[in-house]
Structures are given as C-alpha cells and as structure tokens.
C-alpha cells in the first residue's frame, strides 16, 4: 500500500513517560512538557516525503502487554500546518493502534 500524498516518512519529537505495572507497561506521549509537570519547549511531529509535509502535535497513550505480546493505544494529532498541498492545514487527526510485539533476543529489546 502506498503512503497517501507521498508522506512516507515520520519524525516525532515528544515527551514520554512509562509506568510498569506487573506484566503491563503504560506509556504516555505528548508534545507539551507541562502535561508531565516539567518545563521545556513544545515539540511536534513531521510527516514528509516528496513535495508535501504535514506538521502537528501529538497526545497519545498505549498499553504494552508483555504476556499477550500486544500494544494497544491511540491518540490525537493537532495539525498545525504543512507545505505543498498541506500549506496552512489545520485540524485534528484521531487514531487507534493495535499491534503484536516481536520479541528480540532474550537480552535484546522488544521491537514494535
């Protein structure tokens, strides 16, 4: 499947927090550092490829279940602009995600 509008690349600059509870890991990501009670600059996401780019700020969360080997989450991207056909774009993108984890070696990372 081809990426819509040539947006084949994604760069996300967000703050995050992980909270391990038994065999589950609760994760939260946000472009706004004040969500986590810290100071810093607003960050954002960039979707790009070809002559079009889309910019936004994400707020999302997920639950990683190490026993079921799944990750389930979702969030919102506040679109803040872009280039090409996305020049002056605004709006909200909501999304959900459900994936299977691929375990690495016993000493290595889990790949999403």
GROMACS .gro file of N, CA, C and O in nm:
model
  448
    1UNK      N    1   0.085  -0.118   0.000
    1UNK     CA    2   0.000   0.000   0.000
    1UNK      C    3   0.089   0.124   0.000
    1UNK      O    4   0.181   0.135   0.079
    2UNK      N    5   0.063   0.216  -0.087
    2UNK     CA    6   0.138   0.341  -0.094
    2UNK      C    7   0.092   0.438   0.015
    2UNK      O    8  -0.026   0.441   0.049
    3UNK      N    9   0.186   0.515   0.067
    3UNK     CA   10   0.151   0.616   0.166
    3UNK      C   11   0.075   0.729   0.098
    3UNK      O   12   0.115   0.776  -0.008
    4UNK      N   13  -0.036   0.774   0.158
    4UNK     CA   14  -0.113   0.883   0.097
    4UNK      C   15  -0.031   1.011   0.084
    4UNK      O   16   0.048   1.044   0.174
    5UNK      N   17  -0.047   1.080  -0.027
    5UNK     CA   18   0.015   1.210  -0.053
    5UNK      C   19   0.168   1.206  -0.049
    5UNK      O   20   0.231   1.308  -0.030
    6UNK      N   21   0.228   1.088  -0.060
    6UNK     CA   22   0.373   1.075  -0.057
    6UNK      C   23   0.435   1.090   0.080
    6UNK      O   24   0.556   1.105   0.094
    7UNK      N   25   0.354   1.087   0.186
    7UNK     CA   26   0.406   1.103   0.322
    7UNK      C   27   0.464   0.970   0.371
    7UNK      O   28   0.403   0.898   0.449
    8UNK      N   29   0.582   0.938   0.324
    8UNK     CA   30   0.644   0.809   0.352
    8UNK      C   31   0.734   0.808   0.474
    8UNK      O   32   0.781   0.704   0.517
    9UNK      N   33   0.758   0.926   0.533
    9UNK     CA   34   0.848   0.937   0.649
    9UNK      C   35   0.777   1.007   0.764
    9UNK      O   36   0.688   1.090   0.744
   10UNK      N   37   0.824   0.977   0.886
   10UNK     CA   38   0.761   1.030   1.007
   10UNK      C   39   0.871   1.060   1.108
   10UNK      O   40   0.957   0.976   1.135
   11UNK      N   41   0.870   1.181   1.164
   11UNK     CA   42   0.964   1.221   1.268
   11UNK      C   43   0.882   1.276   1.384
   11UNK      O   44   0.806   1.372   1.367
   12UNK      N   45   0.892   1.213   1.500
   12UNK     CA   46   0.813   1.254   1.616
   12UNK      C   47   0.906   1.301   1.727
   12UNK      O   48   0.997   1.229   1.767
   13UNK      N   49   0.881   1.420   1.775
   13UNK     CA   50   0.957   1.478   1.886
   13UNK      C   51   0.858   1.506   1.999
   13UNK      O   52   0.791   1.608   1.999
   14UNK      N   53   0.844   1.411   2.090
   14UNK     CA   54   0.750   1.428   2.201
   14UNK      C   55   0.818   1.392   2.332
   14UNK      O   56   0.926   1.333   2.335
   15UNK      N   57   0.755   1.426   2.440
   15UNK     CA   58   0.796   1.385   2.574
   15UNK      C   59   0.719   1.258   2.607
   15UNK      O   60   0.610   1.236   2.557
   16UNK      N   61   0.777   1.172   2.690
   16UNK     CA   62   0.709   1.048   2.723
   16UNK      C   63   0.733   1.002   2.865
   16UNK      O   64   0.828   1.043   2.930
   17UNK      N   65   0.643   0.917   2.910
   17UNK     CA   66   0.655   0.858   3.043
   17UNK      C   67   0.606   0.713   3.036
   17UNK      O   68   0.505   0.685   2.971
   18UNK      N   69   0.679   0.624   3.100
   18UNK     CA   70   0.642   0.483   3.106
   18UNK      C   71   0.618   0.446   3.252
   18UNK      O   72   0.693   0.487   3.340
   19UNK      N   73   0.515   0.368   3.277
   19UNK     CA   74   0.481   0.322   3.410
   19UNK      C   75   0.460   0.171   3.404
   19UNK      O   76   0.361   0.124   3.346
   20UNK      N   77   0.553   0.096   3.461
   20UNK     CA   78   0.545  -0.051   3.457
   20UNK      C   79   0.459  -0.099   3.573
   20UNK      O   80   0.480  -0.063   3.689
   21UNK      N   81   0.358  -0.182   3.539
   21UNK     CA   82   0.269  -0.239   3.640
   21UNK      C   83   0.259  -0.389   3.613
   21UNK      O   84   0.178  -0.432   3.531
   22UNK      N   85   0.343  -0.466   3.679
   22UNK     CA   86   0.343  -0.611   3.658
   22UNK      C   87   0.388  -0.644   3.518
   22UNK      O   88   0.498  -0.610   3.478
   23UNK      N   89   0.301  -0.709   3.442
   23UNK     CA   90   0.337  -0.751   3.306
   23UNK      C   91   0.289  -0.651   3.200
   23UNK      O   92   0.291  -0.681   3.081
   24UNK      N   93   0.242  -0.533   3.246
   24UNK     CA   94   0.198  -0.431   3.152
   24UNK      C   95   0.278  -0.303   3.171
   24UNK      O   96   0.317  -0.269   3.283
   25UNK      N   97   0.300  -0.233   3.061
   25UNK     CA   98   0.368  -0.104   3.063
   25UNK      C   99   0.271  -0.001   3.005
   25UNK      O  100   0.223  -0.016   2.893
   26UNK      N  101   0.241   0.100   3.085
   26UNK     CA  102   0.153   0.208   3.042
   26UNK      C  103   0.241   0.323   2.993
   26UNK      O  104   0.329   0.368   3.066
   27UNK      N  105   0.220   0.367   2.870
   27UNK     CA  106   0.301   0.474   2.813
   27UNK      C  107   0.213   0.592   2.777
   27UNK      O  108   0.098   0.577   2.739
   28UNK      N  109   0.272   0.710   2.791
   28UNK     CA  110   0.203   0.835   2.756
   28UNK      C  111   0.302   0.924   2.685
   28UNK      O  112   0.416   0.936   2.728
   29UNK      N  113   0.261   0.986   2.576
   29UNK     CA  114   0.345   1.076   2.499
   29UNK      C  115   0.268   1.204   2.471
   29UNK      O  116   0.149   1.200   2.445
   30UNK      N  117   0.338   1.317   2.477
   30UNK     CA  118   0.273   1.444   2.448
   30UNK      C  119   0.378   1.545   2.403
   30UNK      O  120   0.491   1.544   2.452
   31UNK      N  121   0.340   1.632   2.311
   31UNK     CA  122   0.429   1.736   2.261
   31UNK      C  123   0.446   1.849   2.363
   31UNK      O  124   0.539   1.929   2.353
   32UNK      N  125   0.358   1.854   2.462
   32UNK     CA  126   0.357   1.961   2.563
   32UNK      C  127   0.421   1.910   2.692
   32UNK      O  128   0.365   1.822   2.758
   33UNK      N  129   0.536   1.965   2.733
   33UNK     CA  130   0.603   1.915   2.854
   33UNK      C  131   0.524   1.939   2.982
   33UNK      O  132   0.538   1.865   3.080
   34UNK      N  133   0.436   2.041   2.984
   34UNK     CA  134   0.361   2.070   3.106
   34UNK      C  135   0.266   1.956   3.143
   34UNK      O  136   0.227   1.943   3.259
   35UNK      N  137   0.230   1.871   3.046
   35UNK     CA  138   0.145   1.754   3.075
   35UNK      C  139   0.212   1.665   3.179
   35UNK      O  140   0.146   1.600   3.259
   36UNK      N  141   0.346   1.663   3.180
   36UNK     CA  142   0.422   1.580   3.272
   36UNK      C  143   0.479   1.660   3.389
   36UNK      O  144   0.559   1.610   3.467
   37UNK      N  145   0.437   1.787   3.400
   37UNK     CA  146   0.483   1.870   3.510
   37UNK      C  147   0.627   1.914   3.497
   37UNK      O  148   0.694   1.940   3.598
   38UNK      N  149   0.677   1.924   3.375
   38UNK     CA  150   0.814   1.968   3.353
   38UNK      C  151   0.815   2.090   3.262
   38UNK      O  152   0.717   2.119   3.193
   39UNK      N  153   0.927   2.163   3.265
   39UNK     CA  154   0.943   2.278   3.177
   39UNK      C  155   1.015   2.235   3.051
   39UNK      O  156   1.095   2.143   3.052
   40UNK      N  157   0.986   2.302   2.943
   40UNK     CA  158   1.051   2.273   2.817
   40UNK      C  159   0.976   2.337   2.703
   40UNK      O  160   0.876   2.407   2.723
   41UNK      N  161   1.022   2.314   2.584
   41UNK     CA  162   0.961   2.369   2.464
   41UNK      C  163   0.857   2.274   2.408
   41UNK      O  164   0.874   2.152   2.416
   42UNK      N  165   0.751   2.331   2.349
   42UNK     CA  166   0.657   2.248   2.274
   42UNK      C  167   0.733   2.180   2.161
   42UNK      O  168   0.818   2.240   2.098
   43UNK      N  169   0.702   2.056   2.138
   43UNK     CA  170   0.764   1.980   2.031
   43UNK      C  171   0.657   1.943   1.929
   43UNK      O  172   0.543   1.983   1.943
   44UNK      N  173   0.693   1.864   1.829
   44UNK     CA  174   0.593   1.830   1.730
   44UNK      C  175   0.632   1.713   1.642
   44UNK      O  176   0.740   1.655   1.656
   45UNK      N  177   0.542   1.680   1.552
   45UNK     CA  178   0.559   1.570   1.457
   45UNK      C  179   0.572   1.628   1.317
   45UNK      O  180   0.516   1.733   1.286
   46UNK      N  181   0.641   1.553   1.233
   46UNK     CA  182   0.657   1.592   1.093
   46UNK      C  183   0.637   1.468   1.008
   46UNK      O  184   0.704   1.366   1.027
   47UNK      N  185   0.540   1.474   0.918
   47UNK     CA  186   0.513   1.367   0.822
   47UNK      C  187   0.560   1.422   0.688
   47UNK      O  188   0.514   1.530   0.646
   48UNK      N  189   0.647   1.350   0.618
   48UNK     CA  190   0.703   1.409   0.497
   48UNK      C  191   0.740   1.303   0.393
   48UNK      O  192   0.745   1.185   0.422
   49UNK      N  193   0.768   1.353   0.275
   49UNK     CA  194   0.807   1.272   0.161
   49UNK      C  195   0.766   1.344   0.035
   49UNK      O  196   0.659   1.403   0.028
   50UNK      N  197   0.853   1.348  -0.063
   50UNK     CA  198   0.819   1.422  -0.185
   50UNK      C  199   0.808   1.570  -0.156
   50UNK      O  200   0.882   1.625  -0.076
   51UNK      N  201   0.711   1.636  -0.217
   51UNK     CA  202   0.697   1.781  -0.202
   51UNK      C  203   0.598   1.822  -0.094
   51UNK      O  204   0.576   1.941  -0.072
   52UNK      N  205   0.538   1.726  -0.024
   52UNK     CA  206   0.438   1.757   0.078
   52UNK      C  207   0.489   1.726   0.217
   52UNK      O  208   0.557   1.625   0.239
   53UNK      N  209   0.454   1.812   0.313
   53UNK     CA  210   0.485   1.788   0.454
   53UNK      C  211   0.362   1.827   0.536
   53UNK      O  212   0.289   1.919   0.500
   54UNK      N  213   0.343   1.757   0.648
   54UNK     CA  214   0.234   1.786   0.740
   54UNK      C  215   0.293   1.796   0.879
   54UNK      O  216   0.373   1.710   0.920
   55UNK      N  217   0.258   1.902   0.953
   55UNK     CA  218   0.310   1.924   1.087
   55UNK      C  219   0.197   1.913   1.189
   55UNK      O  220   0.084   1.951   1.161
   56UNK      N  221   0.230   1.864   1.308
   56UNK     CA  222   0.130   1.854   1.413
   56UNK      C  223   0.191   1.831   1.549
   56UNK      O  224   0.313   1.815   1.563
   57UNK      N  225   0.105   1.828   1.649
   57UNK     CA  226   0.147   1.799   1.787
   57UNK      C  227   0.060   1.685   1.838
   57UNK      O  228  -0.062   1.694   1.839
   58UNK      N  229   0.126   1.580   1.884
   58UNK     CA  230   0.056   1.458   1.926
   58UNK      C  231   0.035   1.452   2.076
   58UNK      O  232   0.114   1.502   2.155
   59UNK      N  233  -0.072   1.384   2.113
   59UNK     CA  234  -0.101   1.345   2.250
   59UNK      C  235  -0.158   1.204   2.241
   59UNK      O  236  -0.266   1.184   2.185
   60UNK      N  237  -0.083   1.106   2.293
   60UNK     CA  238  -0.129   0.968   2.279
   60UNK      C  239  -0.082   0.882   2.394
   60UNK      O  240   0.002   0.922   2.474
   61UNK      N  241  -0.140   0.763   2.402
   61UNK     CA  242  -0.104   0.668   2.507
   61UNK      C  243  -0.123   0.527   2.455
   61UNK      O  244  -0.192   0.504   2.356
   62UNK      N  245  -0.059   0.433   2.524
   62UNK     CA  246  -0.069   0.292   2.485
   62UNK      C  247  -0.042   0.203   2.604
   62UNK      O  248   0.023   0.244   2.701
   63UNK      N  249  -0.094   0.082   2.597
   63UNK     CA  250  -0.065  -0.021   2.697
   63UNK      C  251   0.010  -0.133   2.626
   63UNK      O  252  -0.038  -0.189   2.528
   64UNK      N  253   0.127  -0.162   2.677
   64UNK     CA  254   0.209  -0.271   2.625
   64UNK      C  255   0.189  -0.390   2.719
   64UNK      O  256   0.218  -0.380   2.838
   65UNK      N  257   0.137  -0.499   2.667
   65UNK     CA  258   0.112  -0.619   2.747
   65UNK      C  259   0.218  -0.723   2.711
   65UNK      O  260   0.218  -0.778   2.600
   66UNK      N  261   0.311  -0.748   2.805
   66UNK     CA  262   0.423  -0.838   2.777
   66UNK      C  263   0.381  -0.984   2.772
   66UNK      O  264   0.445  -1.064   2.704
   67UNK      N  265   0.272  -1.022   2.840
   67UNK     CA  266   0.225  -1.160   2.837
   67UNK      C  267   0.151  -1.187   2.707
   67UNK      O  268   0.177  -1.286   2.637
   68UNK      N  269   0.058  -1.100   2.672
   68UNK     CA  270  -0.019  -1.116   2.548
   68UNK      C  271   0.061  -1.076   2.424
   68UNK      O  272   0.019  -1.102   2.312
   69UNK      N  273   0.174  -1.009   2.446
   69UNK     CA  274   0.262  -0.958   2.340
   69UNK      C  275   0.186  -0.867   2.244
   69UNK      O  276   0.189  -0.882   2.122
   70UNK      N  277   0.115  -0.769   2.304
   70UNK     CA  278   0.038  -0.673   2.225
   70UNK      C  279   0.069  -0.531   2.271
   70UNK      O  280   0.118  -0.508   2.382
   71UNK      N  281   0.037  -0.438   2.184
   71UNK     CA  282   0.038  -0.297   2.218
   71UNK      C  283  -0.091  -0.238   2.163
   71UNK      O  284  -0.125  -0.258   2.047
   72UNK      N  285  -0.167  -0.170   2.251
   72UNK     CA  286  -0.296  -0.113   2.213
   72UNK      C  287  -0.298   0.032   2.261
   72UNK      O  288  -0.268   0.059   2.378
   73UNK      N  289  -0.331   0.123   2.172
   73UNK     CA  290  -0.334   0.262   2.212
   73UNK      C  291  -0.404   0.350   2.111
   73UNK      O  292  -0.470   0.302   2.019
   74UNK      N  293  -0.387   0.479   2.129
   74UNK     CA  294  -0.446   0.575   2.038
   74UNK      C  295  -0.419   0.715   2.086
   74UNK      O  296  -0.355   0.736   2.189
   75UNK      N  297  -0.467   0.812   2.010
   75UNK     CA  298  -0.447   0.950   2.049
   75UNK      C  299  -0.499   1.048   1.947
   75UNK      O  300  -0.578   1.014   1.859
   76UNK      N  301  -0.450   1.171   1.961
   76UNK     CA  302  -0.492   1.282   1.876
   76UNK      C  303  -0.368   1.356   1.828
   76UNK      O  304  -0.274   1.378   1.904
   77UNK      N  305  -0.371   1.396   1.702
   77UNK     CA  306  -0.268   1.483   1.647
   77UNK      C  307  -0.336   1.613   1.608
   77UNK      O  308  -0.431   1.614   1.530
   78UNK      N  309  -0.290   1.722   1.668
   78UNK     CA  310  -0.341   1.855   1.635
   78UNK      C  311  -0.259   1.907   1.518
   78UNK      O  312  -0.141   1.940   1.535
   79UNK      N  313  -0.317   1.914   1.400
   79UNK     CA  314  -0.246   1.957   1.279
   79UNK      C  315  -0.222   2.107   1.287
   79UNK      O  316  -0.315   2.185   1.310
   80UNK      N  317  -0.094   2.148   1.268
   80UNK     CA  318  -0.056   2.288   1.283
   80UNK      C  319  -0.005   2.353   1.156
   80UNK      O  320   0.035   2.468   1.157
   81UNK      N  321  -0.003   2.281   1.045
   81UNK     CA  322   0.042   2.340   0.919
   81UNK      C  323   0.107   2.238   0.829
   81UNK      O  324   0.101   2.117   0.853
   82UNK      N  325   0.173   2.287   0.726
   82UNK     CA  326   0.241   2.198   0.635
   82UNK      C  327   0.293   2.272   0.514
   82UNK      O  328   0.292   2.396   0.508
   83UNK      N  329   0.338   2.195   0.416
   83UNK     CA  330   0.386   2.251   0.290
   83UNK      C  331   0.320   2.175   0.176
   83UNK      O  332   0.259   2.070   0.196
   84UNK      N  333   0.335   2.227   0.056
   84UNK     CA  334   0.272   2.163  -0.060
   84UNK      C  335   0.121   2.169  -0.046
   84UNK      O  336   0.065   2.272  -0.013
   85UNK      N  337   0.055   2.057  -0.067
   85UNK     CA  338  -0.092   2.055  -0.058
   85UNK      C  339  -0.142   2.077   0.085
   85UNK      O  340  -0.260   2.100   0.106
   86UNK      N  341  -0.052   2.071   0.184
   86UNK     CA  342  -0.090   2.091   0.324
   86UNK      C  343  -0.058   2.232   0.375
   86UNK      O  344  -0.066   2.258   0.495
   87UNK      N  345  -0.023   2.323   0.285
   87UNK     CA  346   0.006   2.461   0.324
   87UNK      C  347  -0.115   2.518   0.400
   87UNK      O  348  -0.228   2.509   0.354
   88UNK      N  349  -0.090   2.571   0.520
   88UNK     CA  350  -0.193   2.629   0.607
   88UNK      C  351  -0.296   2.527   0.658
   88UNK      O  352  -0.407   2.565   0.697
   89UNK      N  353  -0.261   2.399   0.660
   89UNK     CA  354  -0.355   2.296   0.708
   89UNK      C  355  -0.376   2.310   0.859
   89UNK      O  356  -0.286   2.344   0.934
   90UNK      N  357  -0.499   2.283   0.903
   90UNK     CA  358  -0.533   2.276   1.045
   90UNK      C  359  -0.635   2.165   1.064
   90UNK      O  360  -0.700   2.122   0.968
   91UNK      N  361  -0.649   2.118   1.185
   91UNK     CA  362  -0.750   2.017   1.213
   91UNK      C  363  -0.700   1.917   1.316
   91UNK      O  364  -0.593   1.934   1.375
   92UNK      N  365  -0.778   1.813   1.339
   92UNK     CA  366  -0.744   1.708   1.433
   92UNK      C  367  -0.747   1.573   1.361
   92UNK      O  368  -0.837   1.547   1.282
   93UNK      N  369  -0.649   1.491   1.393
   93UNK     CA  370  -0.646   1.353   1.345
   93UNK      C  371  -0.654   1.264   1.468
   93UNK      O  372  -0.574   1.277   1.560
   94UNK      N  373  -0.754   1.178   1.474
   94UNK     CA  374  -0.761   1.080   1.583
   94UNK      C  375  -0.720   0.945   1.527
   94UNK      O  376  -0.744   0.914   1.411
   95UNK      N  377  -0.656   0.865   1.612
   95UNK     CA  378  -0.610   0.735   1.565
   95UNK      C  379  -0.612   0.632   1.677
   95UNK      O  380  -0.608   0.666   1.795
   96UNK      N  381  -0.622   0.508   1.637
   96UNK     CA  382  -0.608   0.394   1.727
   96UNK      C  383  -0.503   0.301   1.667
   96UNK      O  384  -0.477   0.304   1.546
   97UNK      N  385  -0.446   0.218   1.753
   97UNK     CA  386  -0.338   0.130   1.710
   97UNK      C  387  -0.347  -0.002   1.786
   97UNK      O  388  -0.369  -0.002   1.907
   98UNK      N  389  -0.334  -0.110   1.715
   98UNK     CA  390  -0.326  -0.243   1.777
   98UNK      C  391  -0.219  -0.321   1.702
   98UNK      O  392  -0.231  -0.340   1.581
   99UNK      N  393  -0.114  -0.362   1.773
   99UNK     CA  394  -0.003  -0.434   1.711
   99UNK      C  395   0.038  -0.553   1.797
   99UNK      O  396   0.012  -0.558   1.917
  100UNK      N  397   0.105  -0.646   1.732
  100UNK     CA  398   0.169  -0.758   1.801
  100UNK      C  399   0.314  -0.721   1.824
  100UNK      O  400   0.377  -0.661   1.738
  101UNK      N  401   0.368  -0.756   1.940
  101UNK     CA  402   0.509  -0.733   1.968
  101UNK      C  403   0.591  -0.844   1.905
  101UNK      O  404   0.547  -0.960   1.899
  102UNK      N  405   0.710  -0.811   1.861
  102UNK     CA  406   0.803  -0.910   1.808
  102UNK      C  407   0.920  -0.918   1.905
  102UNK      O  408   1.004  -0.828   1.906
  103UNK      N  409   0.925  -1.021   1.989
  103UNK     CA  410   1.034  -1.029   2.086
  103UNK      C  411   1.170  -1.039   2.017
  103UNK      O  412   1.184  -1.107   1.916
  104UNK      N  413   1.267  -0.969   2.072
  104UNK     CA  414   1.405  -0.979   2.025
  104UNK      C  415   1.473  -1.094   2.096
  104UNK      O  416   1.408  -1.185   2.148
  105UNK      N  417   1.603  -1.091   2.102
  105UNK     CA  418   1.677  -1.193   2.175
  105UNK      C  419   1.647  -1.177   2.324
  105UNK      O  420   1.600  -1.072   2.367
  106UNK      N  421   1.674  -1.280   2.405
  106UNK     CA  422   1.643  -1.269   2.549
  106UNK      C  423   1.708  -1.147   2.616
  106UNK      O  424   1.653  -1.093   2.711
  107UNK      N  425   1.821  -1.104   2.565
  107UNK     CA  426   1.890  -0.988   2.623
  107UNK      C  427   1.866  -0.861   2.545
  107UNK      O  428   1.915  -0.755   2.582
  108UNK      N  429   1.791  -0.869   2.436
  108UNK     CA  430   1.773  -0.754   2.348
  108UNK      C  431   1.641  -0.686   2.368
  108UNK      O  432   1.560  -0.724   2.453
  109UNK      N  433   1.617  -0.582   2.289
  109UNK     CA  434   1.491  -0.504   2.303
  109UNK      C  435   1.374  -0.577   2.238
  109UNK      O  436   1.390  -0.670   2.159
  110UNK      N  437   1.255  -0.530   2.273
  110UNK     CA  438   1.133  -0.574   2.205
  110UNK      C  439   1.110  -0.477   2.091
  110UNK      O  440   1.115  -0.354   2.109
  111UNK      N  441   1.087  -0.527   1.972
  111UNK     CA  442   1.068  -0.443   1.854
  111UNK      C  443   0.920  -0.422   1.827
  111UNK      O  444   0.844  -0.517   1.828
  112UNK      N  445   0.881  -0.297   1.803
  112UNK     CA  446   0.741  -0.264   1.775
  112UNK      C  447   0.724  -0.253   1.626
  112UNK      O  448   0.806  -0.211   1.554
   0.00000   0.00000   0.00000
